[in-house]
């Protein structure tokens, strides 16, 4: 699984990269600190999974999801949205409506994130879409 990490908190992004990179079958396709950079990487590198923070400069996570939908990005990566906002119902509904596969409130446990990525990978490989 090629994974793109999108978070403006460099320390968190680096910790996430180190953990996921150590997992069997995971490859880090890149890291971005804002939505515009992330969008360009998604188009160029075509990751399978995007781990996306909500609050970022220039283009936030919701804006990136909207842009991906408007531009009909293909192939469409699965997106796991992370947020320090917590389990705010409005945010959760918005990210799922915009096409995110899952939502996790920070702080997260890296093992749980890795398991969600594995579940998405399994769904991708079993889908004959």
XYZ file of N, CA, C and O in Angstrom:
516
model
N 0.843 -1.186 0.000
C 0.000 0.000 0.000
C 0.880 1.237 0.000
O 1.731 1.398 0.865
N 0.645 2.096 -0.975
C 1.327 3.382 -1.032
C 0.504 4.392 -0.245
O -0.674 4.593 -0.532
N 1.149 5.031 0.719
C 0.453 5.907 1.656
C 1.032 7.313 1.588
O 2.247 7.494 1.625
N 0.150 8.304 1.506
C 0.528 9.710 1.575
C 0.068 10.244 2.924
O -1.095 10.073 3.295
N 0.977 10.885 3.648
C 0.662 11.465 4.958
C 0.538 12.972 4.781
O 1.465 13.620 4.280
N -0.611 13.531 5.190
C -0.861 14.964 5.025
C -1.201 15.556 6.387
O -2.286 15.350 6.915
N -0.242 16.301 6.943
C -0.438 16.923 8.253
C 0.578 18.039 8.391
O 1.757 17.829 8.106
N 0.147 19.217 8.806
C 1.078 20.339 8.952
C 1.904 20.253 10.232
O 2.866 20.993 10.397
N 1.570 19.337 11.132
C 2.366 19.109 12.334
C 3.491 18.149 11.958
O 3.292 16.938 11.875
N 4.684 18.705 11.691
C 5.811 17.906 11.207
C 6.168 16.761 12.160
O 6.500 15.666 11.710
N 6.129 17.041 13.450
C 6.491 16.013 14.425
C 5.525 14.830 14.345
O 5.933 13.672 14.310
N 4.232 15.111 14.285
C 3.236 14.050 14.175
C 3.380 13.313 12.837
O 3.324 12.083 12.789
N 3.574 14.068 11.762
C 3.712 13.453 10.436
C 4.928 12.528 10.389
O 4.858 11.417 9.851
N 6.032 12.980 10.969
C 7.250 12.162 10.976
C 7.071 10.910 11.834
O 7.493 9.818 11.443
N 6.427 11.046 12.982
C 6.160 9.896 13.839
C 5.266 8.884 13.100
O 5.509 7.676 13.148
N 4.263 9.389 12.411
C 3.364 8.531 11.635
C 4.126 7.833 10.521
O 3.974 6.629 10.309
N 4.967 8.590 9.806
C 5.773 8.011 8.716
C 6.658 6.886 9.239
O 6.696 5.793 8.661
N 7.365 7.134 10.333
C 8.272 6.122 10.885
C 7.519 4.857 11.274
O 7.968 3.748 10.990
N 6.376 5.014 11.917
C 5.610 3.845 12.348
C 5.087 3.058 11.148
O 5.262 1.839 11.061
N 4.442 3.756 10.212
C 3.840 3.060 9.076
C 4.887 2.443 8.160
O 4.693 1.357 7.623
N 5.999 3.139 7.992
C 7.067 2.626 7.132
C 7.628 1.309 7.663
O 8.084 0.471 6.891
N 7.576 1.114 8.970
C 8.083 -0.110 9.585
C 7.115 -1.283 9.436
O 7.476 -2.428 9.733
N 5.887 -1.003 8.976
C 4.881 -2.055 8.825
C 5.072 -2.788 7.499
O 5.303 -2.166 6.464
N 4.944 -4.084 7.540
C 5.088 -4.888 6.332
C 4.004 -4.521 5.317
O 2.831 -4.403 5.658
N 4.407 -4.320 4.086
C 3.469 -4.040 3.006
C 3.096 -2.575 2.858
O 2.317 -2.230 1.978
N 3.631 -1.710 3.714
C 3.326 -0.277 3.640
C 4.520 0.466 3.039
O 5.669 0.220 3.427
N 4.251 1.372 2.130
C 5.281 2.235 1.546
C 4.791 3.672 1.652
O 3.642 3.964 1.300
N 5.634 4.567 2.121
C 5.258 5.970 2.230
C 5.548 6.643 0.890
O 6.699 6.773 0.482
N 4.481 7.051 0.213
C 4.590 7.686 -1.105
C 5.010 9.143 -0.980
O 5.472 9.742 -1.946
N 4.838 9.736 0.206
C 5.228 11.114 0.420
C 4.556 11.701 1.637
O 3.723 11.059 2.278
N 4.954 12.943 1.923
C 4.377 13.685 3.039
C 4.127 15.106 2.559
O 4.925 15.666 1.814
N 3.004 15.676 2.993
C 2.664 17.048 2.633
C 2.162 17.768 3.877
O 1.564 17.151 4.751
N 2.393 19.076 3.917
C 1.993 19.866 5.076
C 0.808 20.773 4.835
O 0.384 21.493 5.726
N 0.260 20.746 3.612
C -0.930 21.540 3.309
C -1.701 20.853 2.187
O -1.180 19.979 1.499
N -2.939 21.264 2.012
C -3.818 20.616 1.051
C -3.406 20.766 -0.402
O -3.581 19.849 -1.194
N -2.848 21.916 -0.781
C -2.438 22.107 -2.179
C -1.296 21.181 -2.545
O -1.316 20.541 -3.608
N -0.293 21.104 -1.677
C 0.823 20.181 -1.925
C 0.312 18.747 -1.975
O 0.727 17.957 -2.820
N -0.590 18.424 -1.066
C -1.159 17.077 -1.031
C -1.902 16.764 -2.324
O -1.754 15.672 -2.882
N -2.704 17.712 -2.811
C -3.452 17.473 -4.045
C -2.501 17.142 -5.199
O -2.719 16.184 -5.945
N -1.439 17.937 -5.322
C -0.464 17.687 -6.394
C 0.185 16.316 -6.244
O 0.366 15.609 -7.240
N 0.508 15.924 -5.022
C 1.108 14.602 -4.801
C 0.124 13.482 -5.116
O 0.512 12.439 -5.643
N -1.143 13.688 -4.785
C -2.160 12.669 -5.071
C -2.262 12.448 -6.582
O -2.284 11.313 -7.055
N -2.284 13.529 -7.335
C -2.379 13.425 -8.796
C -1.120 12.783 -9.375
O -1.207 11.898 -10.237
N 0.049 13.202 -8.904
C 1.316 12.713 -9.456
C 1.680 11.304 -8.997
O 2.136 10.488 -9.790
N 1.498 11.024 -7.718
C 1.997 9.759 -7.143
C 0.946 8.677 -7.003
O 1.265 7.527 -6.737
N -0.320 9.033 -7.129
C -1.438 8.102 -7.067
C -1.360 7.124 -5.884
O -1.325 5.914 -6.060
N -1.351 7.670 -4.655
C -1.293 6.780 -3.491
C -2.586 5.979 -3.352
O -3.638 6.386 -3.839
N -2.474 4.848 -2.681
C -3.654 4.025 -2.400
C -4.434 4.600 -1.223
O -5.662 4.531 -1.189
N -3.699 5.138 -0.240
C -4.280 5.645 1.004
C -3.730 7.042 1.273
O -2.537 7.281 1.097
N -4.599 7.936 1.738
C -4.174 9.251 2.206
C -4.593 9.368 3.669
O -5.760 9.167 3.997
N -3.618 9.650 4.533
C -3.883 9.915 5.944
C -3.891 11.433 6.049
O -2.865 12.080 5.872
N -5.068 12.008 6.293
C -5.296 13.441 6.113
C -5.762 14.138 7.381
O -6.773 13.759 7.969
N -5.037 15.186 7.760
C -5.460 16.032 8.871
C -6.531 17.001 8.366
O -6.567 17.337 7.179
N -7.399 17.459 9.245
C -8.448 18.401 8.854
C -7.916 19.829 8.828
O -8.106 20.547 7.859
N -7.249 20.241 9.892
C -6.840 21.638 10.014
C -5.417 21.807 9.496
O -4.462 21.283 10.077
N -5.308 22.527 8.356
C -4.016 22.791 7.714
C -4.076 24.150 7.032
O -5.163 24.648 6.741
N -2.908 24.722 6.736
C -2.888 26.006 6.032
C -3.188 25.846 4.541
O -3.093 24.743 4.002
N -3.547 26.937 3.917
C -3.756 27.069 2.467
C -4.997 26.343 1.958
O -5.840 26.944 1.341
N -5.084 25.063 2.178
C -6.265 24.277 1.800
C -6.402 23.205 2.874
O -5.525 22.353 3.016
N -7.491 23.270 3.646
C -7.636 22.308 4.745
C -8.115 20.954 4.234
O -8.331 20.770 3.030
N -8.273 20.006 5.150
C -8.659 18.655 4.773
C -10.002 18.585 4.071
O -10.166 17.859 3.092
N -10.989 19.352 4.545
C -12.302 19.374 3.887
C -12.177 19.947 2.479
O -12.772 19.430 1.529
N -11.383 21.007 2.343
C -11.163 21.606 1.023
C -10.492 20.638 0.073
O -10.822 20.580 -1.116
N -9.539 19.864 0.586
C -8.865 18.874 -0.259
C -9.838 17.795 -0.711
O -9.851 17.407 -1.884
N -10.672 17.315 0.193
C -11.673 16.316 -0.195
C -12.615 16.871 -1.256
O -12.960 16.174 -2.227
N -13.040 18.128 -1.101
C -13.901 18.770 -2.099
C -13.199 18.872 -3.444
O -13.775 18.574 -4.492
N -11.939 19.291 -3.431
C -11.162 19.432 -4.666
C -11.009 18.082 -5.366
O -11.164 17.981 -6.581
N -10.734 17.042 -4.604
C -10.598 15.709 -5.201
C -11.908 15.269 -5.852
O -11.898 14.669 -6.922
N -13.020 15.593 -5.208
C -14.321 15.220 -5.773
C -14.640 16.047 -7.010
O -15.077 15.508 -8.025
N -14.415 17.367 -6.941
C -14.674 18.251 -8.084
C -13.852 17.857 -9.303
O -14.339 17.890 -10.428
N -12.590 17.510 -9.074
C -11.684 17.174 -10.177
C -11.776 15.701 -10.575
O -11.071 15.276 -11.497
N -12.609 14.944 -9.895
C -12.790 13.516 -10.165
C -11.435 12.807 -10.256
O -11.115 12.145 -11.240
N -10.625 12.973 -9.199
C -9.304 12.363 -9.155
C -9.428 10.859 -9.387
O -10.266 10.187 -8.793
N -8.594 10.355 -10.287
C -8.621 8.940 -10.603
C -7.190 8.455 -10.825
O -6.432 9.114 -11.538
N -6.811 7.350 -10.239
C -7.594 6.545 -9.318
C -7.765 7.269 -7.987
O -6.879 7.984 -7.537
N -8.930 7.062 -7.395
C -9.272 7.745 -6.142
C -8.676 6.970 -4.961
O -8.957 5.799 -4.781
N -7.844 7.648 -4.167
C -7.313 6.958 -2.987
C -8.361 6.875 -1.878
O -9.289 7.675 -1.828
N -8.194 5.897 -1.008
C -9.001 5.866 0.208
C -8.399 6.886 1.162
O -7.173 7.007 1.263
N -9.260 7.638 1.856
C -8.796 8.695 2.750
C -9.241 8.399 4.178
O -10.419 8.154 4.428
N -8.258 8.424 5.086
C -8.538 8.342 6.517
C -8.281 9.733 7.069
O -7.168 10.239 6.997
N -9.321 10.359 7.581
C -9.211 11.715 8.114
C -8.903 11.645 9.604
O -9.551 10.915 10.352
N -7.893 12.432 10.006
C -7.523 12.557 11.410
C -7.831 13.978 11.842
O -7.642 14.911 11.069
N -8.279 14.140 13.076
C -8.564 15.499 13.530
C -8.377 15.648 15.018
O -8.770 14.782 15.794
N -7.797 16.779 15.390
C -7.667 17.137 16.791
C -8.940 17.747 17.339
O -9.041 18.055 18.524
N -9.937 17.943 16.483
C -11.214 18.529 16.896
C -11.989 17.547 17.769
O -12.863 17.920 18.521
N -11.671 16.284 17.668
C -12.380 15.263 18.430
C -13.503 14.659 17.602
O -13.501 14.730 16.392
N -14.464 14.095 18.267
C -15.552 13.411 17.563
C -16.723 14.370 17.354
O -17.835 14.118 17.773
N -16.467 15.447 16.669
C -17.483 16.459 16.358
C -18.365 15.932 15.222
O -17.894 15.681 14.112
N -19.643 15.712 15.504
C -20.578 15.094 14.547
C -20.604 15.803 13.202
O -20.642 15.165 12.167
N -20.595 17.130 13.208
C -20.639 17.872 11.948
C -19.436 17.601 11.075
O -19.558 17.422 9.859
N -18.268 17.553 11.677
C -17.040 17.269 10.928
C -17.073 15.847 10.395
O -16.762 15.603 9.225
N -17.454 14.900 11.226
C -17.495 13.494 10.801
C -18.441 13.341 9.613
O -18.089 12.728 8.601
N -19.645 13.907 9.708
C -20.607 13.810 8.605
C -20.065 14.456 7.341
O -20.225 13.921 6.241
N -19.398 15.606 7.488
C -18.856 16.309 6.321
C -17.788 15.491 5.617
O -17.809 15.357 4.392
N -16.830 14.936 6.371
C -15.750 14.204 5.708
C -16.262 12.916 5.057
O -15.812 12.555 3.972
N -17.219 12.270 5.695
C -17.776 11.053 5.092
C -18.601 11.381 3.862
O -18.537 10.680 2.845
N -19.359 12.472 3.915
C -20.142 12.910 2.752
C -19.227 13.261 1.574
O -19.565 13.028 0.415
N -18.045 13.791 1.883
C -17.098 14.170 0.840
C -16.248 12.995 0.357
O -15.372 13.168 -0.485
N -16.496 11.810 0.883
C -15.845 10.624 0.329
C -14.750 9.995 1.163
O -14.108 9.040 0.708
N -14.507 10.489 2.372
C -13.494 9.853 3.216
C -13.960 8.452 3.601
O -15.155 8.213 3.783
N -13.019 7.547 3.724
C -13.339 6.173 4.107
C -13.521 6.028 5.608
O -14.269 5.174 6.063
N -12.832 6.893 6.387
C -12.906 6.765 7.840
C -12.481 8.070 8.494
O -11.875 8.933 7.853
N -12.787 8.184 9.790
C -12.461 9.357 10.591
C -11.912 8.880 11.924
O -12.480 7.982 12.543
N -10.797 9.481 12.361
C -10.219 9.151 13.657
C -9.911 10.444 14.400
O -9.360 11.377 13.817
N -10.266 10.495 15.675
C -9.963 11.658 16.501
C -8.569 11.501 17.108
O -8.207 10.421 17.565
N -7.805 12.591 17.055
C -6.488 12.599 17.705
C -6.693 12.790 19.194
O -7.632 13.471 19.580
N -5.848 12.271 20.026
C -4.674 11.479 19.691
C -5.086 10.081 19.239
O -6.079 9.532 19.720
N -4.321 9.552 18.302
C -4.622 8.216 17.782
C -3.562 7.233 18.251
O -2.451 7.618 18.592
N -3.928 5.974 18.245
C -2.955 4.911 18.486
C -2.502 4.422 17.122
O -3.329 4.085 16.263
N -1.200 4.422 16.912
C -0.647 4.063 15.604
C -1.059 2.653 15.170
O -1.301 2.413 13.998
N -1.160 1.738 16.126
C -1.576 0.382 15.782
C -2.992 0.342 15.227
O -3.288 -0.424 14.309
N -3.866 1.183 15.743
C -5.247 1.259 15.253
C -5.253 1.848 13.844
O -5.966 1.363 12.957
N -4.440 2.884 13.600
C -4.338 3.464 12.257
C -3.836 2.421 11.265
O -4.402 2.261 10.179
N -2.801 1.685 11.634
C -2.259 0.643 10.755
C -3.324 -0.410 10.443
O -3.440 -0.873 9.303
N -4.117 -0.772 11.440
C -5.174 -1.772 11.227
C -6.238 -1.237 10.259
O -6.727 -1.967 9.400
N -6.610 0.039 10.395
C -7.584 0.625 9.476
C -7.036 0.621 8.046
O -7.771 0.349 7.094
N -5.755 0.900 7.899
C -5.133 0.877 6.569
C -5.174 -0.543 6.006
O -5.505 -0.750 4.837
N -4.880 -1.525 6.837
C -4.938 -2.921 6.375
C -6.361 -3.304 5.945
O -6.551 -4.000 4.950
N -7.364 -2.852 6.704
C -8.758 -3.136 6.342
C -9.094 -2.523 4.975
O -9.736 -3.172 4.146
N -8.671 -1.282 4.761
C -8.927 -0.631 3.478
C -8.192 -1.367 2.358
O -8.749 -1.532 1.263
N -6.982 -1.817 2.618
C -6.217 -2.565 1.622
C -6.925 -3.856 1.260
O -7.009 -4.242 0.091
N -7.449 -4.525 2.272
C -8.177 -5.770 2.047
C -9.430 -5.515 1.196
O -9.722 -6.269 0.265
N -10.152 -4.455 1.513
C -11.341 -4.095 0.726
C -10.976 -3.761 -0.708
O -11.689 -4.133 -1.638
N -9.850 -3.067 -0.917
C -9.395 -2.724 -2.264
C -9.080 -3.983 -3.063
O -9.428 -4.087 -4.232
N -8.376 -4.920 -2.417
C -7.951 -6.107 -3.152
C -9.121 -7.045 -3.447
O -9.100 -7.788 -4.426
N -10.173 -7.015 -2.624
C -11.324 -7.888 -2.865
C -12.345 -7.250 -3.795
O -13.225 -7.933 -4.317
N -12.224 -5.943 -4.023
C -13.167 -5.239 -4.900
C -12.801 -5.470 -6.351
O -11.657 -5.315 -6.754
N -13.743 -5.846 -7.151
C -13.540 -6.068 -8.589
C -14.117 -4.898 -9.383
O -14.594 -5.055 -10.494
N -14.094 -3.697 -8.781
C -14.706 -2.518 -9.381
C -13.970 -2.069 -10.611
O -12.804 -2.107 -10.703
